[in-house]
Each structure stands twice: as structure tokens, then as C-alpha cells.
C-alpha positions as a Markdown table, in Angstrom:
| # | Residue | x | y | z |
|---|---|---|---|---|
| 1 | Met | 104.1 | 67.3 | 92.6 |
| 2 | Arg | 103.0 | 65.1 | 95.5 |
| 3 | Pro | 103.5 | 61.4 | 96.3 |
| 4 | Asp | 100.0 | 60.5 | 95.0 |
| 5 | Asp | 100.9 | 62.0 | 91.6 |
| 6 | Ser | 103.7 | 59.5 | 90.9 |
| 7 | Asn | 104.4 | 55.9 | 90.4 |
| 8 | Leu | 106.4 | 53.7 | 92.8 |
| 9 | Ala | 109.7 | 55.0 | 91.4 |
| 10 | Gly | 108.8 | 58.6 | 92.0 |
| 11 | Asn | 108.1 | 59.6 | 88.4 |
| 12 | Val | 105.0 | 61.7 | 88.0 |
| 13 | His | 102.3 | 59.9 | 86.0 |
| 14 | Gly | 101.8 | 61.2 | 82.4 |
| 15 | Gly | 98.1 | 61.2 | 83.1 |
| 16 | Ile | 98.6 | 63.9 | 85.8 |
| 17 | Ile | 100.5 | 66.1 | 83.4 |
| 18 | Leu | 97.8 | 65.5 | 80.7 |
| 19 | Lys | 95.1 | 66.6 | 83.1 |
| 20 | Met | 97.0 | 69.8 | 84.0 |
| 21 | Ile | 97.5 | 70.5 | 80.3 |
| 22 | Glu | 93.8 | 70.1 | 79.5 |
| 23 | Glu | 92.7 | 72.3 | 82.4 |
| 24 | Ala | 95.0 | 75.1 | 81.2 |
| 25 | Gly | 93.6 | 74.8 | 77.7 |
| 26 | Cys | 90.0 | 74.7 | 78.8 |
| 27 | Ile | 90.5 | 77.9 | 81.0 |
| 28 | Ile | 92.2 | 80.0 | 78.3 |
| 29 | Gly | 89.8 | 78.7 | 75.6 |
| 30 | Thr | 86.7 | 79.4 | 77.7 |
| 31 | Arg | 87.9 | 82.9 | 78.6 |
| 32 | His | 88.6 | 83.8 | 75.0 |
| 33 | Cys | 85.2 | 82.6 | 73.7 |
| 34 | Asn | 83.3 | 84.5 | 76.3 |
| 35 | Val | 84.7 | 88.0 | 75.4 |
| 36 | Gln | 81.9 | 88.5 | 72.9 |
| 37 | Asn | 78.1 | 89.0 | 73.5 |
| 38 | Gly | 75.7 | 86.1 | 73.2 |
| 39 | Asp | 75.3 | 82.8 | 75.0 |
| 40 | Arg | 77.9 | 82.0 | 77.7 |
| 41 | Cys | 79.9 | 79.0 | 76.7 |
| 42 | Leu | 82.5 | 76.4 | 77.8 |
| 43 | Ala | 85.5 | 75.3 | 75.7 |
| 44 | Ala | 85.1 | 71.5 | 75.1 |
| 45 | Leu | 88.1 | 69.4 | 74.1 |
| 46 | Val | 87.8 | 67.6 | 70.8 |
| 47 | Arg | 91.4 | 66.6 | 70.0 |
| 48 | Val | 94.9 | 66.6 | 71.4 |
| 49 | Glu | 97.8 | 66.7 | 68.9 |
| 50 | Lys | 101.0 | 64.8 | 69.6 |
| 51 | Thr | 102.0 | 65.4 | 73.2 |
| 52 | Glu | 105.7 | 65.1 | 74.0 |
| 53 | Phe | 107.0 | 64.3 | 77.5 |
| 54 | Leu | 110.5 | 65.7 | 77.1 |
| 55 | Ser | 111.8 | 65.4 | 80.7 |
| 56 | Pro | 110.4 | 63.4 | 83.6 |
| 57 | Met | 109.0 | 65.2 | 86.6 |
| 58 | Phe | 109.5 | 63.9 | 90.2 |
| 59 | Ile | 107.9 | 64.3 | 93.6 |
| 60 | Gly | 108.7 | 67.7 | 95.1 |
| 61 | Glu | 109.0 | 69.6 | 91.8 |
| 62 | Val | 106.7 | 72.4 | 90.9 |
| 63 | Ala | 104.9 | 72.4 | 87.5 |
| 64 | His | 104.4 | 75.8 | 85.7 |
| 65 | Val | 101.7 | 75.4 | 83.0 |
| 66 | Thr | 101.4 | 78.1 | 80.3 |
| 67 | Ala | 98.8 | 78.2 | 77.5 |
| 68 | Glu | 98.5 | 80.3 | 74.4 |
| 69 | Ile | 95.8 | 80.4 | 71.6 |
| 70 | Thr | 97.7 | 80.1 | 68.3 |
| 71 | Phe | 94.9 | 79.7 | 65.8 |
| 72 | Thr | 91.1 | 80.2 | 65.5 |
| 73 | Ser | 88.6 | 79.0 | 62.9 |
| 74 | Lys | 85.0 | 79.9 | 62.9 |
| 75 | His | 84.0 | 77.2 | 65.4 |
| 76 | Ser | 87.3 | 76.0 | 66.9 |
| 77 | Leu | 90.6 | 77.1 | 68.4 |
| 78 | Glu | 94.1 | 75.7 | 68.8 |
| 79 | Val | 95.8 | 76.1 | 72.2 |
| 80 | Gln | 99.5 | 75.4 | 72.7 |
| 81 | Val | 100.5 | 74.4 | 76.2 |
| 82 | Lys | 103.9 | 74.0 | 77.8 |
| 83 | Val | 104.8 | 72.5 | 81.2 |
| 84 | Ile | 108.0 | 73.7 | 82.9 |
| 85 | Gly | 109.3 | 71.7 | 85.8 |
| 86 | Glu | 111.1 | 73.5 | 88.6 |
| 87 | Asn | 113.3 | 72.1 | 91.3 |
| 88 | Val | 112.5 | 74.5 | 94.2 |
| 89 | Leu | 115.7 | 73.5 | 96.1 |
| 90 | Thr | 118.1 | 74.4 | 93.3 |
| 91 | Gly | 116.0 | 76.7 | 91.1 |
| 92 | Ala | 116.7 | 74.6 | 88.1 |
| 93 | Lys | 114.0 | 74.6 | 85.4 |
| 94 | Lys | 113.3 | 72.3 | 82.5 |
| 95 | Leu | 110.8 | 72.0 | 79.7 |
| 96 | Ala | 108.9 | 68.8 | 80.8 |
| 97 | Ser | 106.0 | 68.6 | 78.3 |
| 98 | Lys | 104.3 | 70.4 | 75.4 |
| 99 | Ala | 101.1 | 69.8 | 73.5 |
| 100 | Ala | 98.6 | 71.3 | 71.1 |
| 101 | Leu | 94.9 | 71.0 | 71.8 |
| 102 | Trp | 91.8 | 71.8 | 69.8 |
| 103 | Tyr | 88.6 | 73.1 | 71.5 |
| 104 | Val | 85.1 | 74.0 | 70.4 |
| 105 | Pro | 82.9 | 76.4 | 72.4 |
| 106 | Cys | 79.6 | 74.8 | 73.6 |
| 107 | Ser | 76.7 | 77.0 | 74.7 |
| 108 | Leu | 75.8 | 76.6 | 78.4 |
| 109 | Lys | 72.1 | 76.8 | 77.4 |
| 110 | Asn | 72.3 | 74.0 | 74.8 |
| 111 | Val | 75.4 | 71.8 | 74.8 |
| 112 | Glu | 74.7 | 70.8 | 71.2 |
| 113 | Lys | 75.0 | 74.4 | 70.0 |
| 114 | Ile | 78.5 | 75.3 | 68.9 |
| 115 | Met | 79.3 | 79.0 | 69.2 |
| 116 | Glu | 81.4 | 81.1 | 67.0 |
| 117 | Val | 85.0 | 81.8 | 68.1 |
| 118 | Pro | 86.3 | 85.3 | 68.2 |
| 119 | Pro | 89.3 | 85.7 | 65.9 |
| 120 | Ile | 92.8 | 86.4 | 67.2 |
| 121 | Lys | 95.4 | 88.7 | 65.8 |
| 122 | Tyr | 98.4 | 87.1 | 64.2 |
| 123 | Ala | 101.9 | 88.4 | 64.1 |
| 124 | Ser | 102.1 | 87.8 | 60.4 |
| 125 | Ala | 100.2 | 86.3 | 57.4 |
| 126 | Glu | 102.7 | 83.4 | 57.5 |
| 127 | Gln | 101.8 | 82.6 | 61.1 |
| 128 | Glu | 98.1 | 82.5 | 60.2 |
| 129 | Glu | 98.7 | 80.3 | 57.1 |
| 130 | Glu | 100.7 | 77.8 | 59.2 |
| 131 | Gly | 97.9 | 77.7 | 61.7 |
| 132 | Arg | 95.4 | 77.1 | 58.9 |
| 133 | Lys | 97.5 | 74.2 | 57.6 |
| 134 | Arg | 97.5 | 72.6 | 61.1 |
| 135 | Tyr | 93.7 | 73.1 | 61.3 |
| 136 | Glu | 93.1 | 71.3 | 57.9 |
| 137 | Ala | 95.5 | 68.5 | 58.8 |
| 138 | Gln | 93.9 | 67.7 | 62.1 |
| 139 | Lys | 90.5 | 67.9 | 60.6 |
| 140 | Met | 91.5 | 65.3 | 58.0 |
| 141 | Glu | 93.1 | 63.0 | 60.5 |
| 142 | Arg | 90.0 | 63.1 | 62.7 |
| 143 | Met | 87.9 | 61.9 | 59.8 |
| 144 | Glu | 90.4 | 59.1 | 59.0 |
| 145 | Thr | 90.4 | 58.0 | 62.6 |
| 146 | Lys | 86.6 | 57.7 | 62.7 |
| 147 | Ala | 86.7 | 55.5 | 59.6 |
| 148 | Arg | 89.1 | 52.9 | 61.2 |
| 149 | Ile | 87.6 | 52.4 | 64.6 |
| 150 | Glu | 87.9 | 48.7 | 65.7 |
| 151 | Glu | 86.3 | 46.6 | 68.4 |
| 152 | Ala | 88.5 | 45.7 | 71.4 |
| 153 | Val | 88.7 | 41.8 | 71.3 |
| 154 | Ala | 89.0 | 40.1 | 74.7 |
| 155 | Pro | 92.3 | 38.3 | 75.2 |
| 156 | Pro | 92.5 | 34.4 | 75.4 |
| 157 | Ala | 92.1 | 32.7 | 78.8 |
| 158 | Asn | 95.8 | 31.8 | 79.3 |
| 159 | Pro | 97.9 | 34.1 | 77.0 |
| 160 | Glu | 101.6 | 33.5 | 76.5 |
| 161 | Gln | 104.0 | 36.1 | 77.9 |
| 162 | His | 105.0 | 39.0 | 75.6 |
| 163 | Thr | 101.9 | 38.5 | 73.4 |
| 164 | Val | 99.3 | 41.2 | 72.9 |
| 165 | Gly | 96.7 | 39.3 | 74.9 |
| 166 | Phe | 99.1 | 38.8 | 77.9 |
| 167 | Ser | 99.4 | 42.6 | 78.6 |
| 168 | Gln | 96.0 | 43.8 | 77.3 |
| 169 | Ser | 94.2 | 45.5 | 80.2 |
| 170 | Ser | 90.9 | 47.2 | 80.9 |
| 171 | Leu | 89.6 | 49.6 | 83.5 |
| 172 | Ile | 86.0 | 50.2 | 84.4 |
| 173 | His | 85.0 | 53.7 | 85.7 |
| 174 | Leu | 81.7 | 55.2 | 86.7 |
| 175 | Val | 81.5 | 58.8 | 85.7 |
| 176 | Gly | 80.7 | 61.0 | 88.8 |
| 177 | Pro | 80.2 | 64.7 | 89.4 |
| 178 | Ser | 83.9 | 65.3 | 90.1 |
| 179 | Asp | 84.8 | 64.1 | 86.6 |
| 180 | Cys | 82.4 | 66.6 | 84.9 |
| 181 | Thr | 82.1 | 70.1 | 83.5 |
| 182 | Leu | 79.3 | 72.5 | 84.1 |
| 183 | His | 77.4 | 70.7 | 81.4 |
| 184 | Asp | 77.6 | 67.3 | 83.3 |
| 185 | Tyr | 79.9 | 66.0 | 80.6 |
| 186 | Val | 83.3 | 64.5 | 81.3 |
| 187 | His | 86.4 | 66.7 | 81.4 |
| 188 | Gly | 88.8 | 65.7 | 78.7 |
| 189 | Gly | 91.6 | 65.7 | 81.2 |
| 190 | Ala | 89.8 | 63.2 | 83.4 |
| 191 | Thr | 89.4 | 60.8 | 80.5 |
| 192 | Met | 93.1 | 61.2 | 79.5 |
| 193 | Lys | 94.2 | 60.4 | 83.0 |
| 194 | Leu | 92.3 | 57.1 | 82.9 |
| 195 | Met | 93.7 | 56.3 | 79.5 |
| 196 | Asp | 97.3 | 56.9 | 80.7 |
| 197 | Glu | 96.7 | 54.6 | 83.7 |
| 198 | Val | 95.6 | 51.7 | 81.5 |
| 199 | Ala | 98.4 | 52.3 | 79.0 |
| 200 | Gly | 100.9 | 52.3 | 81.9 |
| 201 | Ile | 99.5 | 48.9 | 83.2 |
| 202 | Val | 99.9 | 47.4 | 79.7 |
| 203 | Ala | 103.5 | 48.6 | 79.5 |
| 204 | Ala | 104.4 | 47.4 | 83.0 |
| 205 | Arg | 102.9 | 44.0 | 82.3 |
| 206 | His | 105.0 | 43.6 | 79.2 |
| 207 | Cys | 108.3 | 44.8 | 80.7 |
| 208 | Asn | 108.1 | 44.2 | 84.4 |
| 209 | Thr | 110.2 | 47.4 | 84.9 |
| 210 | Asn | 109.7 | 51.0 | 85.8 |
| 211 | Ile | 107.9 | 52.6 | 82.8 |
| 212 | Val | 107.1 | 56.2 | 81.9 |
| 213 | Thr | 105.0 | 58.0 | 79.2 |
| 214 | Ala | 107.2 | 59.2 | 76.4 |
| 215 | Ser | 104.5 | 60.7 | 74.1 |
| 216 | Val | 100.9 | 60.6 | 73.1 |
| 217 | Asp | 99.9 | 60.4 | 69.4 |
| 218 | Ala | 96.7 | 62.5 | 68.7 |
| 219 | Ile | 93.9 | 61.8 | 71.2 |
| 220 | Asn | 90.5 | 62.1 | 69.3 |
| 221 | Phe | 87.3 | 62.7 | 71.2 |
| 222 | His | 84.6 | 61.3 | 69.0 |
| 223 | Arg | 81.6 | 61.7 | 71.2 |
| 224 | Lys | 80.7 | 63.4 | 74.5 |
| 225 | Ile | 80.5 | 61.3 | 77.7 |
| 226 | Lys | 77.8 | 62.2 | 80.2 |
| 227 | Lys | 77.7 | 61.9 | 84.0 |
| 228 | Gly | 76.4 | 58.5 | 85.0 |
| 229 | Cys | 78.0 | 56.7 | 82.1 |
| 230 | Val | 80.1 | 53.6 | 82.6 |
| 231 | Leu | 83.5 | 53.8 | 80.9 |
| 232 | Thr | 85.5 | 50.8 | 79.7 |
| 233 | Val | 89.0 | 51.9 | 79.0 |
| 234 | Thr | 91.0 | 49.2 | 77.1 |
| 235 | Gly | 94.7 | 49.2 | 76.2 |
| 236 | Arg | 96.7 | 46.9 | 74.0 |
| 237 | Leu | 100.2 | 46.8 | 72.5 |
| 238 | Thr | 100.4 | 47.5 | 68.8 |
| 239 | Phe | 104.1 | 48.1 | 68.0 |
| 240 | Ile | 107.4 | 47.7 | 69.8 |
| 241 | Ser | 110.8 | 49.2 | 68.7 |
| 242 | Asn | 114.1 | 48.5 | 70.5 |
| 243 | Lys | 113.3 | 50.9 | 73.4 |
| 244 | Ser | 109.7 | 52.0 | 73.1 |
| 245 | Met | 106.2 | 50.6 | 73.1 |
| 246 | Glu | 103.1 | 51.9 | 71.3 |
| 247 | Ile | 99.8 | 51.2 | 73.1 |
| 248 | Glu | 96.4 | 51.8 | 71.5 |
| 249 | Val | 93.9 | 52.9 | 74.1 |
| 250 | Met | 90.1 | 52.9 | 73.4 |
| 251 | Val | 87.4 | 54.4 | 75.6 |
| 252 | Asp | 83.9 | 52.9 | 75.3 |
| 253 | Ala | 80.9 | 54.5 | 77.1 |
| 254 | Ser | 77.4 | 53.2 | 78.0 |
| 255 | Ser | 74.6 | 54.6 | 80.1 |
| 256 | Met | 73.4 | 52.9 | 83.3 |
| 257 | Val | 70.0 | 54.7 | 83.2 |
| 258 | Glu | 69.2 | 55.2 | 79.5 |
| 259 | Ala | 68.5 | 51.7 | 78.1 |
| 260 | Glu | 68.1 | 52.9 | 74.5 |
| 261 | Met | 71.7 | 54.3 | 74.6 |
| 262 | Arg | 74.0 | 51.5 | 73.3 |
| 263 | Lys | 77.7 | 51.3 | 74.0 |
| 264 | Tyr | 79.7 | 53.7 | 71.8 |
| 265 | Arg | 83.4 | 54.5 | 71.1 |
| 266 | Ala | 84.1 | 57.9 | 72.8 |
| 267 | Val | 87.8 | 58.4 | 72.6 |
| 268 | Thr | 90.9 | 56.8 | 70.9 |
| 269 | Ala | 94.6 | 57.4 | 71.1 |
| 270 | Phe | 98.1 | 55.9 | 70.8 |
| 271 | Phe | 100.5 | 56.2 | 73.8 |
| 272 | Thr | 104.2 | 55.6 | 73.6 |
| 273 | Tyr | 106.0 | 54.3 | 76.7 |
| 274 | Ile | 109.6 | 53.6 | 77.5 |
| 275 | Ser | 111.2 | 51.2 | 80.0 |
| 276 | Leu | 113.7 | 52.6 | 82.6 |
| 277 | Asp | 116.3 | 51.2 | 84.9 |
| 278 | Lys | 116.9 | 52.3 | 88.5 |
| 279 | Asp | 118.9 | 55.3 | 87.2 |
| 280 | Asn | 116.1 | 56.4 | 84.8 |
| 281 | Lys | 118.0 | 55.3 | 81.8 |
| 282 | Pro | 116.1 | 53.7 | 78.8 |
| 283 | Leu | 116.1 | 49.9 | 78.7 |
| 284 | Pro | 115.6 | 47.5 | 75.8 |
| 285 | Val | 112.0 | 46.4 | 75.5 |
| 286 | Pro | 111.1 | 42.7 | 75.0 |
| 287 | Ser | 109.9 | 41.9 | 71.5 |
| 288 | Leu | 106.2 | 41.4 | 70.8 |
| 289 | Lys | 105.0 | 38.0 | 69.7 |
| 290 | Ile | 102.5 | 38.4 | 66.9 |
| 291 | Glu | 99.7 | 35.8 | 66.8 |
| 292 | Ser | 97.2 | 36.9 | 64.1 |
| 293 | Glu | 96.9 | 38.8 | 60.9 |
| 294 | Asp | 95.1 | 41.7 | 62.7 |
| 295 | Glu | 98.0 | 42.0 | 65.2 |
| 296 | Gln | 100.5 | 42.0 | 62.3 |
| 297 | Arg | 98.5 | 44.7 | 60.5 |
| 298 | Arg | 98.4 | 46.9 | 63.6 |
| 299 | Phe | 102.1 | 46.3 | 64.1 |
| 300 | Asp | 102.9 | 47.4 | 60.6 |
| 301 | Glu | 100.7 | 50.5 | 61.0 |
| 302 | Gly | 102.5 | 51.3 | 64.3 |
| 303 | Lys | 105.9 | 50.9 | 62.7 |
| 304 | Ala | 104.9 | 53.4 | 60.0 |
| 305 | Arg | 103.8 | 55.9 | 62.7 |
| 306 | Tyr | 107.1 | 55.3 | 64.6 |
| 307 | Leu | 109.2 | 55.9 | 61.5 |
| 308 | Gln | 107.2 | 59.0 | 60.5 |
| 309 | Asn | 107.6 | 60.5 | 64.0 |
| 310 | Lys | 111.3 | 59.6 | 64.0 |
| 311 | Ala | 111.8 | 61.4 | 60.7 |
| 312 | Lys | 109.9 | 64.4 | 61.9 |
| 313 | Arg | 112.0 | 64.7 | 65.0 |
| 314 | Leu | 115.2 | 64.5 | 62.9 |
| 315 | Ser | 113.9 | 67.2 | 60.6 |
| 316 | Asn | 113.0 | 69.5 | 63.5 |
| 317 | Asn | 116.4 | 68.9 | 65.1 |
| 318 | Gln | 118.2 | 69.8 | 61.9 |
| 319 | Gly | 116.0 | 72.9 | 61.5 |
| 320 | Gln | 117.0 | 74.1 | 65.0 |
| 321 | Gln | 120.7 | 73.7 | 64.3 |
């Protein structure tokens, strides 16, 4: 990890980790889908399940990224990715991040053609059934997310501190060749890096402290983004607990050259950030001032996600004991 990978406090940006995770998933997914005869293809990212940032990484540490295909359906595959951080001076290692990603193989001859995925061998019938349950769950969640897409409303001219409008932030990005795959469509990792940057700005504006990504709740890629598009990446606070902030991030795309192509929602996600002191210990987060019914509704929905994730963590911890 180098200085340009980190924030001012030396913590590696979550977006850098997300980009590495996606690159590993794309490589293993593409390799697997090209072992059979037929059109050559490239694994395209369609969804990232909840990503957990378990330990912060710092400048000078080495990231070891490993990926494994854990489930395949007829036209998609699940890839589990882990990031191990290593201090090269002491040899100490830690599990820094882990995530599950879903890909579909797109033909290099025709990007709209989805290829079939070669099946994998499972260690047991139970393992295959667990994978099928995850597949059906993410499929249902993607449909629900598409149904509740909202417009990003511009904040007021002089918003009060600690309101949604005060910290709401947007970033404009022109998609260039370095952002894209062989198809001239944007890498999922490049988009996630932009999303994390905007979420970080929102969190920093609200807290005025050092902030880091704690987790990402399901990133859904609704539509492809082509080279030459202009991206508007918008982040806004939706929920705040005592020591964490949930930030909704939306990516809208529009073409500079195709007049008939209207702006569309390409990607959505919820990022969770925490505030840290100079010793990297969590700090209390200022409460959020709610100013409208929509903000209250989003706050209540965020609280439900927070409690659900908390209950899931407690259940997993009890199961490991």
C-alpha cells in the first residue's frame, strides 16, 4: 500500500480495497468461463454482497487477495474474495476484508449475449444447497432494489450543519479508456472506488474527523456504463447510530455523444462509515437532524438494516463459539 492509496491519516481508502477485490473476482470468473468451447467471454460484475472491512490497512502493508468460486448457476457465478494485510517488517498478518461478488459472462463478440457458466464441483450436497439459497436471495434483493430507486434531490442553498443537505456530496467523472474493460464498458471496481470517495466526503463533512469504511451493503449494478459517459455520483446520509453512519450512494450515467440516451441509474449501494480518533479508536457520531418525511422514512429503513446486520453479526459470533 502506497501513500496515494490512503487518506491523510494513513488509512488505506476502502475504494482501493474494493477495486482490488473486484479485479480478483473478474480474473477468476473470466478464467473459469473460458475453459469451455464457444465465444470467448469476460466476467461482468452485477452485484457485490455485503463487504466487511474487518481491520484497517496502512501505508507500507502488503495486500494478499485470494478469490474462490463458490457457486454457479446457468448464467452467473458467485466469487468469495478475502484480503489479507501483511506487515512486512514484523511478518504479522490480519484478515482485512472479505466480500462475495456475482458475475455474468458476456461474449466478447456481442456484449448483450450472456454465456453459460461451466458448473463447479461441490464438496457436498449441503454446500451446493447453501449456494443456491444465496443465489435466490440475491436475485430477489436485486429485484426489490430496482423497484425502489429514487431521484437524488439537490440540497438547499444554505443547509444547517448535521442535516442531510449539509453533507450531501456529488462527484462528476468522465469515463475514459483506463476505466474500461475490453468491451469499452466500465470496470465494476472503478465505479466502486468513485462511490467510496463520495461516501467518504459525506462522512467527513458530517463528523469533521478521520473516517474509514466499515462495510458496504450490497452494491447493485443495474445497467452497464459505456466509455464516454458522464457519471454523477451522489452520496447522502440515511441513518446514524451512536458510532456509525449509513450513506446511500447513487451513480447516474448519461452519454455525451448519444443525444437519444437519457440519464439513467446505473449503480446503487449503502456504505457504512465510522469516525476515528488519533489512535484509530471509534468516536461517537453527531446525530442527524431530520427535516422531511422522506428523510425520516430513509432513516427508519436504515435503522432496520442496521438492526438486521447487528443481529446477523451476533448470530455468526455465537455460531463460531
